[in-house]
Each structure stands twice: as structure tokens, then as C-alpha cells.
PDB file of C-alpha atoms in Angstrom:
ATOM      1  CA  MET A   1      23.821  12.363 -10.379  1.00  0.00           C
ATOM      2  CA  LYS A   2      25.260  11.261  -6.841  1.00  0.00           C
ATOM      3  CA  LYS A   3      21.930  12.321  -5.624  1.00  0.00           C
ATOM      4  CA  GLN A   4      20.166   9.071  -8.085  1.00  0.00           C
ATOM      5  CA  GLN A   5      22.720   6.833  -6.893  1.00  0.00           C
ATOM      6  CA  ALA A   6      22.303   7.607  -2.951  1.00  0.00           C
ATOM      7  CA  ILE A   7      18.252   7.423  -3.894  1.00  0.00           C
ATOM      8  CA  TYR A   8      18.783   3.816  -5.728  1.00  0.00           C
ATOM      9  CA  LYS A   9      20.786   2.288  -3.034  1.00  0.00           C
ATOM     10  CA  ILE A  10      18.137   3.653  -0.096  1.00  0.00           C
ATOM     11  CA  TRP A  11      15.935   1.883  -2.704  1.00  0.00           C
ATOM     12  CA  ARG A  12      17.261  -1.467  -2.184  1.00  0.00           C
ATOM     13  CA  MET A  13      17.732  -1.145   0.923  1.00  0.00           C
ATOM     14  CA  LEU A  14      13.658  -0.662   1.635  1.00  0.00           C
ATOM     15  CA  LEU A  15      13.208  -3.175  -0.794  1.00  0.00           C
ATOM     16  CA  PRO A  16      13.302  -6.159   1.637  1.00  0.00           C
ATOM     17  CA  PHE A  17      11.009  -4.452   4.711  1.00  0.00           C
ATOM     18  CA  ILE A  18       8.225  -3.494   1.591  1.00  0.00           C
ATOM     19  CA  PHE A  19       8.363  -7.118   0.647  1.00  0.00           C
ATOM     20  CA  ILE A  20       7.930  -8.034   4.428  1.00  0.00           C
ATOM     21  CA  LEU A  21       5.117  -4.948   4.716  1.00  0.00           C
ATOM     22  CA  VAL A  22       3.080  -6.221   1.399  1.00  0.00           C
ATOM     23  CA  LEU A  23       3.313 -10.092   2.536  1.00  0.00           C
ATOM     24  CA  ILE A  24       1.690  -9.658   5.782  1.00  0.00           C
ATOM     25  CA  HIS A  25      -0.685  -6.746   4.155  1.00  0.00           C
ATOM     26  CA  PHE A  26      -1.826  -9.091   1.499  1.00  0.00           C
ATOM     27  CA  VAL A  27      -2.184 -12.019   3.770  1.00  0.00           C
ATOM     28  CA  LYS A  28      -4.048 -10.231   5.468  1.00  0.00           C
ATOM     29  CA  ASP A  29      -6.916  -9.177   2.351  1.00  0.00           C
ATOM     30  CA  VAL A  30      -6.830 -12.839   1.818  1.00  0.00           C
ATOM     31  CA  THR A  31      -7.916 -14.082   5.412  1.00  0.00           C
ATOM     32  CA  GLN A  32      -9.938 -10.740   6.040  1.00  0.00           C
ATOM     33  CA  ASP A  33     -11.513  -9.231   2.704  1.00  0.00           C
ATOM     34  CA  ILE A  34     -11.469 -13.485   0.850  1.00  0.00           C
ATOM     35  CA  LEU A  35     -11.984 -15.601   2.985  1.00  0.00           C
ATOM     36  CA  ARG A  36     -13.540 -13.855   6.176  1.00  0.00           C
ATOM     37  CA  VAL A  37     -11.279 -14.675   8.851  1.00  0.00           C
ATOM     38  CA  SER A  38     -10.471 -13.641  11.411  1.00  0.00           C
ATOM     39  CA  SER A  39      -6.628 -13.835  12.477  1.00  0.00           C
ATOM     40  CA  VAL A  40      -4.321 -11.580  14.829  1.00  0.00           C
ATOM     41  CA  LEU A  41      -3.572  -9.447  10.735  1.00  0.00           C
ATOM     42  CA  ASP A  42      -6.473  -7.940  11.663  1.00  0.00           C
ATOM     43  CA  VAL A  43      -5.151  -4.797  13.283  1.00  0.00           C
ATOM     44  CA  PHE A  44      -2.196  -4.654  10.779  1.00  0.00           C
ATOM     45  CA  GLY A  45      -3.852  -1.993   7.572  1.00  0.00           C
ATOM     46  CA  ASN A  46      -7.250  -2.865   9.061  1.00  0.00           C
ATOM     47  CA  VAL A  47      -8.021   1.074   7.586  1.00  0.00           C
ATOM     48  CA  LYS A  48     -12.247   1.369   7.504  1.00  0.00           C
ATOM     49  CA  GLU A  49     -13.272   3.947   4.467  1.00  0.00           C
ATOM     50  CA  ASP A  50     -16.408   5.913   4.574  1.00  0.00           C
ATOM     51  CA  ILE A  51     -16.640   7.106   1.526  1.00  0.00           C
ATOM     52  CA  SER A  52     -20.755   6.662   1.979  1.00  0.00           C
ATOM     53  CA  TYR A  53     -20.688  10.366   0.831  1.00  0.00           C
ATOM     54  CA  PHE A  54     -19.102   9.774  -2.157  1.00  0.00           C
ATOM     55  CA  PRO A  55     -20.920   9.900  -5.747  1.00  0.00           C
ATOM     56  CA  GLU A  56     -22.291   6.325  -7.016  1.00  0.00           C
ATOM     57  CA  THR A  57     -18.992   6.789  -9.595  1.00  0.00           C
ATOM     58  CA  LEU A  58     -16.298   7.553  -7.806  1.00  0.00           C
ATOM     59  CA  LYS A  59     -17.532   4.689  -5.128  1.00  0.00           C
ATOM     60  CA  LYS A  60     -17.108   2.479  -8.473  1.00  0.00           C
ATOM     61  CA  ILE A  61     -13.543   3.963  -9.206  1.00  0.00           C
ATOM     62  CA  TYR A  62     -12.686   3.589  -5.245  1.00  0.00           C
ATOM     63  CA  PHE A  63     -13.723   0.139  -5.641  1.00  0.00           C
ATOM     64  CA  TRP A  64     -11.578  -0.390  -9.141  1.00  0.00           C
ATOM     65  CA  PHE A  65      -8.689   1.112  -6.704  1.00  0.00           C
ATOM     66  CA  SER A  66      -9.116  -1.417  -4.258  1.00  0.00           C
ATOM     67  CA  VAL A  67      -9.009  -4.383  -6.307  1.00  0.00           C
ATOM     68  CA  SER A  68      -6.431  -3.044  -8.806  1.00  0.00           C
ATOM     69  CA  SER A  69      -3.768  -3.055  -5.715  1.00  0.00           C
ATOM     70  CA  PHE A  70      -4.662  -6.918  -4.376  1.00  0.00           C
ATOM     71  CA  PHE A  71      -3.390  -7.378  -8.006  1.00  0.00           C
ATOM     72  CA  ALA A  72      -0.502  -4.668  -7.430  1.00  0.00           C
ATOM     73  CA  GLU A  73       0.539  -6.211  -4.180  1.00  0.00           C
ATOM     74  CA  ILE A  74       0.615 -10.105  -5.839  1.00  0.00           C
ATOM     75  CA  PHE A  75       3.131  -8.430  -8.694  1.00  0.00           C
ATOM     76  CA  LEU A  76       5.462  -7.037  -6.135  1.00  0.00           C
ATOM     77  CA  LEU A  77       4.980 -10.197  -4.340  1.00  0.00           C
ATOM     78  CA  VAL A  78       6.881 -12.093  -7.660  1.00  0.00           C
ATOM     79  CA  SER A  79       8.538  -8.990  -8.408  1.00  0.00           C
ATOM     80  CA  ILE A  80      10.467  -7.760  -5.717  1.00  0.00           C
ATOM     81  CA  PRO A  81      12.437 -10.916  -5.695  1.00  0.00           C
ATOM     82  CA  ILE A  82      13.533 -10.862  -8.466  1.00  0.00           C
ATOM     83  CA  VAL A  83      13.983  -7.211  -8.656  1.00  0.00           C
ATOM     84  CA  MET A  84      16.769  -7.972  -5.306  1.00  0.00           C
ATOM     85  CA  ARG A  85      18.171 -10.521  -7.618  1.00  0.00           C
ATOM     86  CA  ARG A  86      19.109  -8.195 -10.687  1.00  0.00           C
ATOM     87  CA  LYS A  87      22.766  -5.856 -10.392  1.00  0.00           C
ATOM     88  CA  ASN A  88      21.452  -3.167 -12.685  1.00  0.00           C
ATOM     89  CA  PHE A  89      18.072  -1.144 -12.588  1.00  0.00           C
ATOM     90  CA  SER A  90      15.473  -2.401 -15.570  1.00  0.00           C
ATOM     91  CA  LYS A  91      11.698  -2.285 -16.014  1.00  0.00           C
ATOM     92  CA  LEU A  92      10.577  -4.708 -13.672  1.00  0.00           C
ATOM     93  CA  GLU A  93      12.037  -1.682 -11.151  1.00  0.00           C
ATOM     94  CA  MET A  94      10.343   0.854 -12.327  1.00  0.00           C
ATOM     95  CA  MET A  95       7.201  -0.506 -13.173  1.00  0.00           C
ATOM     96  CA  THR A  96       8.344  -1.720  -9.299  1.00  0.00           C
ATOM     97  CA  MET A  97       8.725   1.629  -8.540  1.00  0.00           C
ATOM     98  CA  THR A  98       5.804   3.215  -9.386  1.00  0.00           C
ATOM     99  CA  LEU A  99       3.805  -0.226  -8.020  1.00  0.00           C
ATOM    100  CA  VAL A 100       4.709   0.731  -4.447  1.00  0.00           C
ATOM    101  CA  ILE A 101       5.206   4.011  -4.902  1.00  0.00           C
ATOM    102  CA  TYR A 102       1.052   3.349  -6.257  1.00  0.00           C
ATOM    103  CA  LEU A 103       0.510   1.651  -2.923  1.00  0.00           C
ATOM    104  CA  LEU A 104       1.584   4.315  -0.420  1.00  0.00           C
ATOM    105  CA  VAL A 105      -1.146   7.129  -2.441  1.00  0.00           C
ATOM    106  CA  TYR A 106      -3.816   4.291  -2.210  1.00  0.00           C
ATOM    107  CA  PHE A 107      -2.582   3.928   1.055  1.00  0.00           C
ATOM    108  CA  VAL A 108      -2.743   7.634   2.403  1.00  0.00           C
ATOM    109  CA  ILE A 109      -6.119   8.168   1.096  1.00  0.00           C
ATOM    110  CA  ALA A 110      -7.269   5.155   2.385  1.00  0.00           C
ATOM    111  CA  VAL A 111      -6.242   6.787   5.606  1.00  0.00           C
ATOM    112  CA  SER A 112      -7.337   9.845   4.999  1.00  0.00           C
ATOM    113  CA  LEU A 113     -11.173   8.567   4.609  1.00  0.00           C
ATOM    114  CA  ASP A 114     -10.729   6.490   7.838  1.00  0.00           C
ATOM    115  CA  PRO A 115     -12.708   8.742  10.488  1.00  0.00           C
ATOM    116  CA  ARG A 116     -11.508   7.182  13.449  1.00  0.00           C
ATOM    117  CA  ILE A 117      -8.101   8.862  11.787  1.00  0.00           C
ATOM    118  CA  THR A 118      -9.693  11.920  10.629  1.00  0.00           C
ATOM    119  CA  THR A 119     -11.237  12.137  14.090  1.00  0.00           C
ATOM    120  CA  LEU A 120      -7.444  11.392  15.827  1.00  0.00           C
ATOM    121  CA  PHE A 121      -5.955  13.767  13.607  1.00  0.00           C
ATOM    122  CA  LYS A 122      -8.456  16.616  14.764  1.00  0.00           C
ATOM    123  CA  SER A 123      -8.274  16.764  17.885  1.00  0.00           C
ATOM    124  CA  SER A 124      -4.751  16.398  18.178  1.00  0.00           C
ATOM    125  CA  LEU A 125      -4.765  19.836  16.611  1.00  0.00           C
ATOM    126  CA  ALA A 126      -6.757  21.644  18.581  1.00  0.00           C
ATOM    127  CA  ILE A 127      -3.994  20.912  21.730  1.00  0.00           C
ATOM    128  CA  PHE A 128      -1.658  23.442  19.472  1.00  0.00           C
TER     129      PHE A 128
END
């Protein structure tokens, strides 16, 4: 039980930082991907995935995940402030936690598909 309470406290402490990161990334998505406007935020989370070698079905699935991540960000921008005001763990908080994990997994996959990152990772491993 104490372990759960410790995890819950850490989760609660991370929520404001998660909110700020999601807000910055959401604004970047809107300016860069939707409005096609260059901004300082273009550097933040600017992953250039190479999915050219994917079969068409996987490309469509990956595209669906990228679109759903945009809507997940919108949901998080609304839900995190509500969750931060509540004292008890709720279904909304569970959904928020699930979407944060979803975005983390999606981010790891997207970064791993960026040839710049994989090249950098391989060259750093070559040192050892």
C-alpha cells in the first residue's frame, strides 16, 4: 500500500510538468502541422519518422496513432487541471494516466523511427 501511495505522490508531482510539456507540444503541433507556420517551437518534439519501408496497412495504423495523439493532447489539456484540483483518485485520473502512458509509448516509437536518432544511437554504441 505504501508503494502505491509513493507512486501516487510522484504522479501528482509530475502532473504540472506533464501539463506544460503537453501544452508546448500541442501548440507546436498546431503551428507546425496544421497552420504550417514556423516558430521557435519547431525544434521541440520535431521527430521526422521514416515509415517509407512500412507496408501500407502499417502506414495507415501509424497515421491513425499520430492523429489520435493530437486528440489525446487536447483531452490531457482539459483533464490535467481537473485532476490536479481533485483530492481522490478517479476514473478521469485513470484515463489521464492511461493517455500519458499512451503518449510516452507513441513518442518512444516515433523517436525510434527517426533516422537521425537511430544513427546517433548506433554511433554512440560504436564508441563502446
